[in-house]
């Protein structure tokens, strides 16, 4: 089917579209149309600072729209309201787009600017400087012209022309520090943009040497260090690689630097003034160019405080989670009070553990810290050492280590019965040296009885082995029954911070059976009764047997046996049929019960009696003499009366008195005492008594004419010599004590300072109870003290005994001189001394006449003469003509001054004519003719050389 209206329809559609497009185009003209412009060398045209975008739109834009950009580099350069852009503020060359939007038509148009680059300005006049310590020099800062508001583009390319600069350039940053001082050339190039050419500027940058105050270090010392070697300490030693043109400065506390040239400080003086602290010194170097900054290096002189003191602790028992360590007597002048973190080590046989804790130092020299119980090994001696108090305290911790033990020691006390000794087991006990206890130790313990009574005891020499011991508490110390508490300590063991305690029970002993024998008359019995009082037994019975046995034959005369479970009973024994004699009545009980703590199951009671029995009369001297000195210092008693009797002896004050005198009754002189006795086989006492009269003898003490006689030690006086000062008509016995002591023989040598005691020996050889004390003085001189034992004098001075006085020391007594080692007579002071004689010095006390016979020898030499002092000369001739004048060649005094000399005379041919010495000192010329002769003298004395000369013989 053909549509004849199709062409018309198509025409109408095309026409509608054209009309619509025309309408839209008219409407879009309110924003204008897109346009592209190119701007080169914006920096040469100030008008580009107010570049109007609206004028660059194509079409017919209408005002009232808003401008925008999507490039952050353009945001602040664009005024969005009026569409003016400051191209000098657009710091990137290239393509920039700005969009104009008009809301009245809802359309937008874009102005595209091809913006040529601005590389900045050449800087090659030497004004570009950077400091050599700058590792990131921004080269852009040298090529802009900020005074005119021009800023170079930041998207240009920097290049190093100077080869040395190439490695140190990173985009627009130059590492001047790595490159070092010098002049470096760079270029900054902006690229071609559209029709705008590439542009380039040059930069000559001079890197200036920076000020270098060096690398500093610190001087760290402790306040207790010996700082005498740091009294002239050079601060320069704390710097490395510093410039030498710097100066030192200090804080307000040290006052060590005199001026800017001074760099020597006295560290010891700083310590003495401030004890400890951190003291800062600064080294300042000024740069050679203003582009560099002043460089300063600070160094510290650190004087660390020191903990110096002691620790104290105790030995602990297992249980607490922490243990307290006390700091005692720490030196508050060396470290301030406060809280520190203490690092410590714990060393035992199992190894070493370290830990830390907060340590508090009080301002009174004390302190403490708590250590954790977990790292401590039980039952091992542990040594605690403080190793550090942190970096602000000297590492030299001057606190001696301490040792302690944490133990799980135990005491196990066993339950017991009354009358028994409870046993106690001790384990893990240590000695005072913190070693496991081995050996014998005293155990000190406290018992708290059921009644709360407290008693203290010590058990000596308890044997320990490997820290364990078992001992028994003496039964006598258990005075009650019930539950006891025991608290123990081991003497010479290590001290504990806790008590060793335990409890134990003491069960009372069940009551025993009570047996009794009642004899009406033990010496002539007519009736005997046996009584029984027995506790009722719940699980056993008693077997009771009683009998009578004749003591002489052992024959049983009466016997009977009874069985029952307890109660009371009595039985009569028929003794009427017994013959005369001595008998034993016995009653025995045995039981088979199982009551706890029953100790005795068998009981027995016996009683001796007689049928018509009387003991024999005692025998004794009626008159007895007793020496009181035999019993001094006590007095004799009844026991000292000599009596012979059968059985026990009894003493009475009268013949009829019934009160028996105690044996320790003191005897009274001239008193009568009455004596009887009891037969031990039947306990019968005799009806008669004997009488003894005692006489107590005590001679009078001797009398002395001189209680302090004087003797010379050199006389070897004896005890017998003391009799000379005693006045007594009776013999005297000497003792070494005022009472008791030993008898001294007369031959015993007397000792100075010792007392001797004399007793009178009276008739019957009784000694006086009182003794006379004689305290003799035995004067003993010391040997003389001499300054010399060899004395050199000159015989030409005619020395005497007075010259010997010069060598006597400071003696508190006189000195006598002798020519023999013993005996002889003392020499007077004017006696001349002779050669080859030994003199002897002896001590002499003129007040006592005592001497010390030990004589000290002194050798005297008489040749100690200076020849010049005595005009010594050698004659040059002699005339042997027998005229009595110069008949011999003799050298005056040579035998005194040079006693060992030799003289030789020779003729001119060298032949010896004479040899002489002190025994033959003179040459008579013999038959020698007149003429010249020669002599040779050997003085043989130190310091004097041999001498030769000539002499003339003229007859």
Coordinates of N, CA and C in Angstrom, one line a residue, residues 631-776:
X631 N 88.0 -27.5 158.8 CA 86.7 -27.3 158.1 C 86.5 -25.9 157.6
X632 N 87.4 -25.0 157.9 CA 87.3 -23.7 157.4 C 87.1 -23.6 155.9
X633 N 86.3 -22.7 155.3 CA 85.7 -21.6 156.1 C 84.4 -22.0 156.8
X634 N 84.0 -23.3 156.6 CA 82.8 -23.7 157.3 C 83.1 -24.1 158.8
X635 N 82.1 -24.5 159.5 CA 82.3 -25.0 160.9 C 81.9 -26.5 161.0
X636 N 82.6 -27.2 161.9 CA 82.3 -28.7 162.0 C 80.9 -28.9 162.4
X637 N 80.3 -30.0 162.0 CA 78.9 -30.4 162.3 C 78.9 -31.8 162.9
X638 N 77.7 -32.2 163.2 CA 77.5 -33.6 163.9 C 78.1 -34.7 163.0
X639 N 78.2 -34.5 161.7 CA 78.8 -35.5 160.8 C 80.2 -35.7 161.1
X640 N 80.9 -34.7 161.7 CA 82.3 -34.7 161.9 C 82.7 -35.4 163.2
X641 N 81.7 -35.9 164.1 CA 82.0 -36.7 165.3 C 82.2 -38.1 164.8
X642 N 83.3 -38.7 165.3 CA 83.7 -40.1 164.9 C 82.9 -41.1 165.8
X643 N 82.0 -41.8 165.1 CA 81.1 -42.8 165.7 C 81.1 -44.1 164.9
X644 N 81.1 -45.2 165.5 CA 80.9 -46.5 164.9 C 79.6 -47.2 165.3
X645 N 78.8 -47.5 164.4 CA 77.5 -48.1 164.8 C 76.9 -48.9 163.6
X646 N 76.0 -49.8 164.0 CA 75.3 -50.6 162.9 C 74.0 -49.8 162.6
X647 N 73.8 -49.6 161.3 CA 72.6 -48.9 160.9 C 72.8 -47.4 160.9
X648 N 71.7 -46.7 160.9 CA 71.7 -45.2 160.8 C 72.0 -44.6 162.2
X649 N 72.9 -43.6 162.2 CA 73.2 -42.9 163.5 C 72.3 -41.8 163.7
X650 N 71.8 -41.6 165.0 CA 70.9 -40.5 165.4 C 71.6 -39.7 166.5
X651 N 71.5 -38.4 166.4 CA 72.0 -37.5 167.4 C 70.9 -36.8 168.1
X652 N 71.1 -36.6 169.5 CA 70.1 -35.9 170.3 C 70.8 -34.9 171.2
X653 N 70.1 -33.9 171.6 CA 70.7 -32.8 172.5 C 70.8 -33.3 173.9
X654 N 69.9 -34.2 174.3 CA 69.9 -34.7 175.7 C 69.7 -36.2 175.7
X655 N 69.8 -36.8 176.8 CA 69.7 -38.3 176.9 C 68.2 -38.7 176.6
X656 N 67.3 -37.8 176.9 CA 65.9 -38.2 176.8 C 65.1 -37.5 175.7
X657 N 65.8 -36.5 175.1 CA 65.1 -35.7 174.0 C 64.7 -36.6 172.9
X658 N 63.5 -36.4 172.3 CA 63.0 -37.2 171.2 C 63.2 -36.5 169.8
X659 N 63.7 -35.3 169.8 CA 63.9 -34.6 168.6 C 65.3 -34.9 168.0
X660 N 65.3 -35.5 166.9 CA 66.6 -35.9 166.3 C 67.2 -34.6 165.7
X661 N 68.5 -34.4 166.0 CA 69.3 -33.3 165.5 C 69.7 -33.5 164.1
X662 N 69.5 -32.5 163.2 CA 70.0 -32.7 161.8 C 71.5 -32.9 161.8
X663 N 72.0 -33.7 160.8 CA 73.4 -33.9 160.7 C 74.2 -32.7 160.4
X664 N 73.6 -31.6 159.9 CA 74.4 -30.4 159.6 C 74.4 -29.4 160.7
X665 N 74.0 -29.9 161.9 CA 74.0 -29.0 163.1 C 75.4 -28.7 163.5
X666 N 75.7 -27.4 163.6 CA 77.0 -26.9 163.9 C 77.4 -27.3 165.4
X667 N 78.6 -27.8 165.5 CA 79.1 -28.2 166.9 C 79.4 -27.0 167.7
X668 N 79.2 -27.1 169.0 CA 79.5 -26.1 170.0 C 80.6 -26.6 170.9
X669 N 81.6 -25.7 171.2 CA 82.7 -26.1 172.0 C 82.2 -26.4 173.4
X670 N 82.7 -27.6 173.9 CA 82.4 -28.1 175.3 C 81.0 -28.7 175.4
X671 N 80.2 -28.8 174.3 CA 78.8 -29.3 174.3 C 78.9 -30.9 174.4
X672 N 77.8 -31.4 175.1 CA 77.6 -32.9 175.1 C 76.5 -33.2 174.0
X673 N 76.8 -34.4 173.3 CA 75.8 -34.8 172.3 C 75.6 -36.3 172.6
X674 N 74.3 -36.8 172.4 CA 73.8 -38.1 172.7 C 73.5 -38.8 171.4
X675 N 74.0 -40.1 171.4 CA 74.0 -40.8 170.1 C 73.3 -42.2 170.3
X676 N 72.4 -42.5 169.3 CA 71.8 -43.8 169.3 C 71.8 -44.3 167.8
X677 N 71.2 -45.5 167.5 CA 71.2 -45.9 166.1 C 70.0 -46.8 165.9
X678 N 69.7 -47.0 164.6 CA 68.5 -47.8 164.1 C 69.1 -49.0 163.3
X679 N 68.5 -50.2 163.6 CA 68.9 -51.4 162.9 C 68.3 -51.3 161.5
X680 N 69.1 -51.3 160.4 CA 68.5 -51.2 159.1 C 67.6 -52.3 158.7
X681 N 67.7 -53.4 159.3 CA 66.9 -54.6 158.9 C 65.5 -54.5 159.4
X682 N 65.3 -53.7 160.5 CA 63.9 -53.7 161.1 C 63.5 -52.3 161.6
X683 N 64.4 -51.3 161.3 CA 64.1 -49.9 161.7 C 63.9 -49.7 163.1
X684 N 64.5 -50.5 163.9 CA 64.3 -50.4 165.4 C 65.5 -49.6 166.0
X685 N 65.2 -48.6 166.8 CA 66.2 -47.8 167.5 C 66.5 -48.3 168.9
X686 N 67.8 -48.3 169.2 CA 68.2 -48.7 170.5 C 67.6 -47.9 171.6
X687 N 67.4 -48.5 172.8 CA 66.8 -47.7 173.9 C 67.8 -46.9 174.7
X688 N 69.1 -47.2 174.5 CA 70.2 -46.5 175.2 C 70.9 -45.6 174.3
X689 N 71.6 -44.5 174.9 CA 72.3 -43.5 174.1 C 73.7 -43.3 174.7
X690 N 74.7 -43.1 173.9 CA 76.0 -42.8 174.5 C 76.2 -41.3 174.4
X691 N 77.2 -40.7 175.3 CA 77.4 -39.3 175.3 C 78.8 -39.0 174.8
X692 N 79.0 -38.0 173.9 CA 80.3 -37.5 173.4 C 80.4 -36.0 173.7
X693 N 81.5 -35.6 174.3 CA 81.8 -34.2 174.6 C 82.8 -33.7 173.6
X694 N 82.6 -32.6 172.9 CA 83.5 -32.1 171.8 C 84.2 -30.9 172.3
X695 N 85.5 -30.8 172.0 CA 86.4 -29.6 172.2 C 86.8 -29.0 170.9
X696 N 86.5 -27.8 170.6 CA 86.9 -27.1 169.3 C 88.2 -26.3 169.6
X697 N 89.2 -26.6 168.8 CA 90.5 -26.0 169.0 C 90.8 -25.1 167.7
X698 N 91.2 -23.8 168.1 CA 91.6 -22.9 167.0 C 92.7 -22.0 167.5
X699 N 94.1 -22.3 167.3 CA 95.2 -21.5 167.8 C 95.1 -20.1 167.2
X700 N 95.8 -19.2 168.0 CA 95.8 -17.8 167.6 C 96.7 -17.6 166.3
X701 N 96.3 -16.7 165.5 CA 97.1 -16.4 164.3 C 98.5 -15.8 164.7
X702 N 99.5 -16.1 163.9 CA 100.8 -15.5 164.1 C 100.8 -14.0 164.0
X703 N 101.9 -13.3 164.6 CA 102.1 -11.9 164.5 C 103.3 -11.6 163.7
X704 N 103.3 -10.5 162.9 CA 104.5 -10.2 162.1 C 105.1 -8.9 162.5
X705 N 106.4 -8.8 162.5 CA 107.1 -7.6 162.8 C 107.1 -6.6 161.6
X706 N 107.0 -7.2 160.4 CA 107.0 -6.4 159.2 C 106.2 -7.2 158.2
X707 N 104.9 -6.8 157.9 CA 104.1 -7.6 156.9 C 104.5 -7.4 155.4
X708 N 105.4 -6.4 155.2 CA 105.9 -6.2 153.8 C 107.4 -6.1 153.8
X709 N 108.1 -7.2 154.1 CA 109.5 -7.2 154.0 C 110.1 -7.0 152.6
X710 N 111.3 -6.6 152.5 CA 112.0 -6.3 151.3 C 113.1 -7.3 151.0
X711 N 113.1 -7.9 149.8 CA 114.2 -8.8 149.5 C 114.7 -8.4 148.1
X712 N 116.0 -8.8 147.9 CA 116.6 -8.5 146.6 C 116.4 -9.8 145.7
X713 N 116.0 -9.6 144.5 CA 115.8 -10.8 143.6 C 117.1 -11.5 143.4
X714 N 118.2 -10.8 143.5 CA 119.5 -11.5 143.2 C 119.9 -12.4 144.4
X715 N 119.2 -12.3 145.5 CA 119.5 -13.2 146.7 C 118.8 -14.5 146.6
X716 N 117.8 -14.6 145.6 CA 117.0 -15.9 145.5 C 116.4 -16.2 146.9
X717 N 115.7 -15.3 147.5 CA 115.1 -15.5 148.8 C 114.0 -16.5 148.7
X718 N 113.7 -17.3 149.8 CA 112.7 -18.3 149.8 C 111.7 -18.1 150.9
X719 N 110.7 -19.0 150.9 CA 109.6 -18.9 152.0 C 110.2 -19.0 153.4
X720 N 111.3 -19.8 153.5 CA 111.9 -19.9 154.8 C 112.4 -18.6 155.3
X721 N 112.8 -17.6 154.4 CA 113.3 -16.3 154.9 C 112.2 -15.5 155.5
X722 N 110.9 -15.8 155.2 CA 109.8 -15.1 155.8 C 109.7 -15.3 157.3
X723 N 110.2 -16.4 157.8 CA 110.1 -16.7 159.2 C 110.8 -15.6 160.1
X724 N 111.7 -14.9 159.5 CA 112.4 -13.9 160.2 C 111.5 -12.7 160.7
X725 N 110.4 -12.5 160.0 CA 109.5 -11.4 160.4 C 108.3 -11.9 161.2
X726 N 108.2 -13.2 161.6 CA 107.1 -13.8 162.3 C 107.5 -13.9 163.8
X727 N 106.5 -13.5 164.7 CA 106.7 -13.6 166.1 C 105.7 -14.7 166.6
X728 N 106.1 -15.9 166.9 CA 105.2 -17.0 167.3 C 106.0 -18.0 168.1
X729 N 105.4 -18.4 169.3 CA 106.1 -19.4 170.1 C 105.8 -20.8 169.5
X730 N 104.9 -20.9 168.6 CA 104.5 -22.2 168.0 C 105.1 -22.3 166.6
X731 N 105.2 -23.5 166.1 CA 105.6 -23.6 164.7 C 104.6 -22.9 163.7
X732 N 105.1 -22.5 162.5 CA 104.3 -21.8 161.5 C 104.3 -22.6 160.3
X733 N 103.1 -22.7 159.7 CA 103.0 -23.4 158.4 C 102.6 -22.3 157.4
X734 N 103.2 -22.4 156.2 CA 103.0 -21.4 155.1 C 102.0 -21.9 154.0
X735 N 101.1 -21.1 153.6 CA 100.1 -21.4 152.5 C 100.2 -20.4 151.4
X736 N 99.6 -20.8 150.2 CA 99.5 -19.9 149.1 C 98.2 -19.2 149.0
X737 N 97.3 -19.4 150.0 CA 96.0 -18.8 149.9 C 95.5 -18.5 151.3
X738 N 94.6 -17.5 151.5 CA 94.1 -17.1 152.8 C 93.3 -18.2 153.4
X739 N 92.7 -19.1 152.6 CA 92.0 -20.2 153.1 C 92.2 -21.4 152.1
X740 N 92.2 -22.6 152.7 CA 92.4 -23.7 151.7 C 93.8 -23.6 151.2
X741 N 94.0 -23.8 149.9 CA 95.2 -23.6 149.2 C 96.2 -24.8 149.5
X742 N 97.5 -24.5 149.1 CA 98.5 -25.5 149.2 C 99.6 -25.1 150.3
X743 N 100.1 -26.1 151.0 CA 101.2 -25.9 151.9 C 102.5 -25.6 151.1
X744 N 103.2 -24.6 151.5 CA 104.4 -24.2 150.8 C 105.7 -24.7 151.6
X745 N 106.6 -25.3 150.9 CA 107.9 -25.7 151.6 C 108.7 -24.5 151.8
X746 N 109.7 -24.5 152.7 CA 110.6 -23.4 153.0 C 111.5 -23.1 151.8
X747 N 111.7 -24.0 150.9 CA 112.6 -23.9 149.8 C 111.9 -23.2 148.6
X748 N 110.6 -22.9 148.7 CA 110.0 -22.2 147.5 C 110.5 -20.8 147.4
X749 N 110.9 -20.4 146.2 CA 111.5 -19.1 145.9 C 110.4 -18.0 146.0
X750 N 110.6 -16.9 146.6 CA 109.6 -15.8 146.7 C 109.4 -15.2 145.4
X751 N 108.2 -14.7 145.1 CA 107.8 -14.0 143.9 C 107.3 -12.7 144.2
X752 N 107.8 -11.6 143.6 CA 107.3 -10.3 143.8 C 105.8 -10.1 143.5
X753 N 105.1 -9.4 144.4 CA 103.7 -9.2 144.2 C 102.8 -10.3 144.6
X754 N 103.4 -11.4 145.1 CA 102.6 -12.5 145.6 C 102.5 -12.5 147.1
X755 N 101.3 -12.8 147.6 CA 101.2 -12.9 149.1 C 101.4 -14.3 149.6
X756 N 101.8 -14.4 150.8 CA 102.1 -15.7 151.5 C 101.3 -15.6 152.8
X757 N 100.8 -16.8 153.3 CA 99.9 -16.8 154.4 C 100.4 -17.8 155.5
X758 N 100.6 -17.3 156.7 CA 101.2 -18.1 157.8 C 100.1 -18.5 158.8
X759 N 100.0 -19.8 159.2 CA 99.1 -20.3 160.2 C 99.9 -20.8 161.3
X760 N 99.4 -20.6 162.5 CA 100.0 -21.2 163.7 C 99.6 -22.7 163.9
X761 N 100.6 -23.5 164.2 CA 100.4 -24.9 164.4 C 100.5 -25.2 165.9
X762 N 99.2 -25.4 166.5 CA 99.2 -25.5 168.0 C 99.4 -27.0 168.4
X763 N 99.2 -27.2 169.7 CA 99.3 -28.6 170.2 C 98.3 -29.5 169.6
X764 N 98.6 -30.7 169.3 CA 97.7 -31.6 168.6 C 97.7 -31.3 167.1
X765 N 98.6 -30.4 166.7 CA 98.8 -30.1 165.3 C 97.5 -29.5 164.6
X766 N 96.8 -28.8 165.4 CA 95.7 -28.0 164.9 C 96.2 -26.6 164.4
X767 N 95.8 -26.3 163.2 CA 96.3 -25.0 162.6 C 95.3 -23.9 162.9
X768 N 95.8 -22.7 163.0 CA 94.8 -21.6 163.2 C 94.0 -21.4 162.0
X769 N 92.7 -21.0 162.2 CA 91.8 -20.8 161.0 C 92.2 -19.5 160.3
X770 N 92.6 -18.5 161.1 CA 93.0 -17.3 160.5 C 94.5 -17.3 160.2
X771 N 94.8 -16.8 159.0 CA 96.2 -16.8 158.5 C 96.7 -15.4 158.3
X772 N 98.0 -15.2 158.7 CA 98.6 -13.9 158.6 C 99.1 -13.7 157.1
X773 N 98.7 -12.6 156.5 CA 99.2 -12.4 155.1 C 100.5 -11.6 155.2
X774 N 101.5 -12.1 154.5 CA 102.8 -11.4 154.3 C 103.0 -11.2 152.8
X775 N 103.2 -9.9 152.5 CA 103.3 -9.5 151.1 C 104.7 -9.0 150.8
X776 N 105.7 -9.8 150.6 CA 107.0 -9.3 150.4 C 107.2 -8.6 149.1

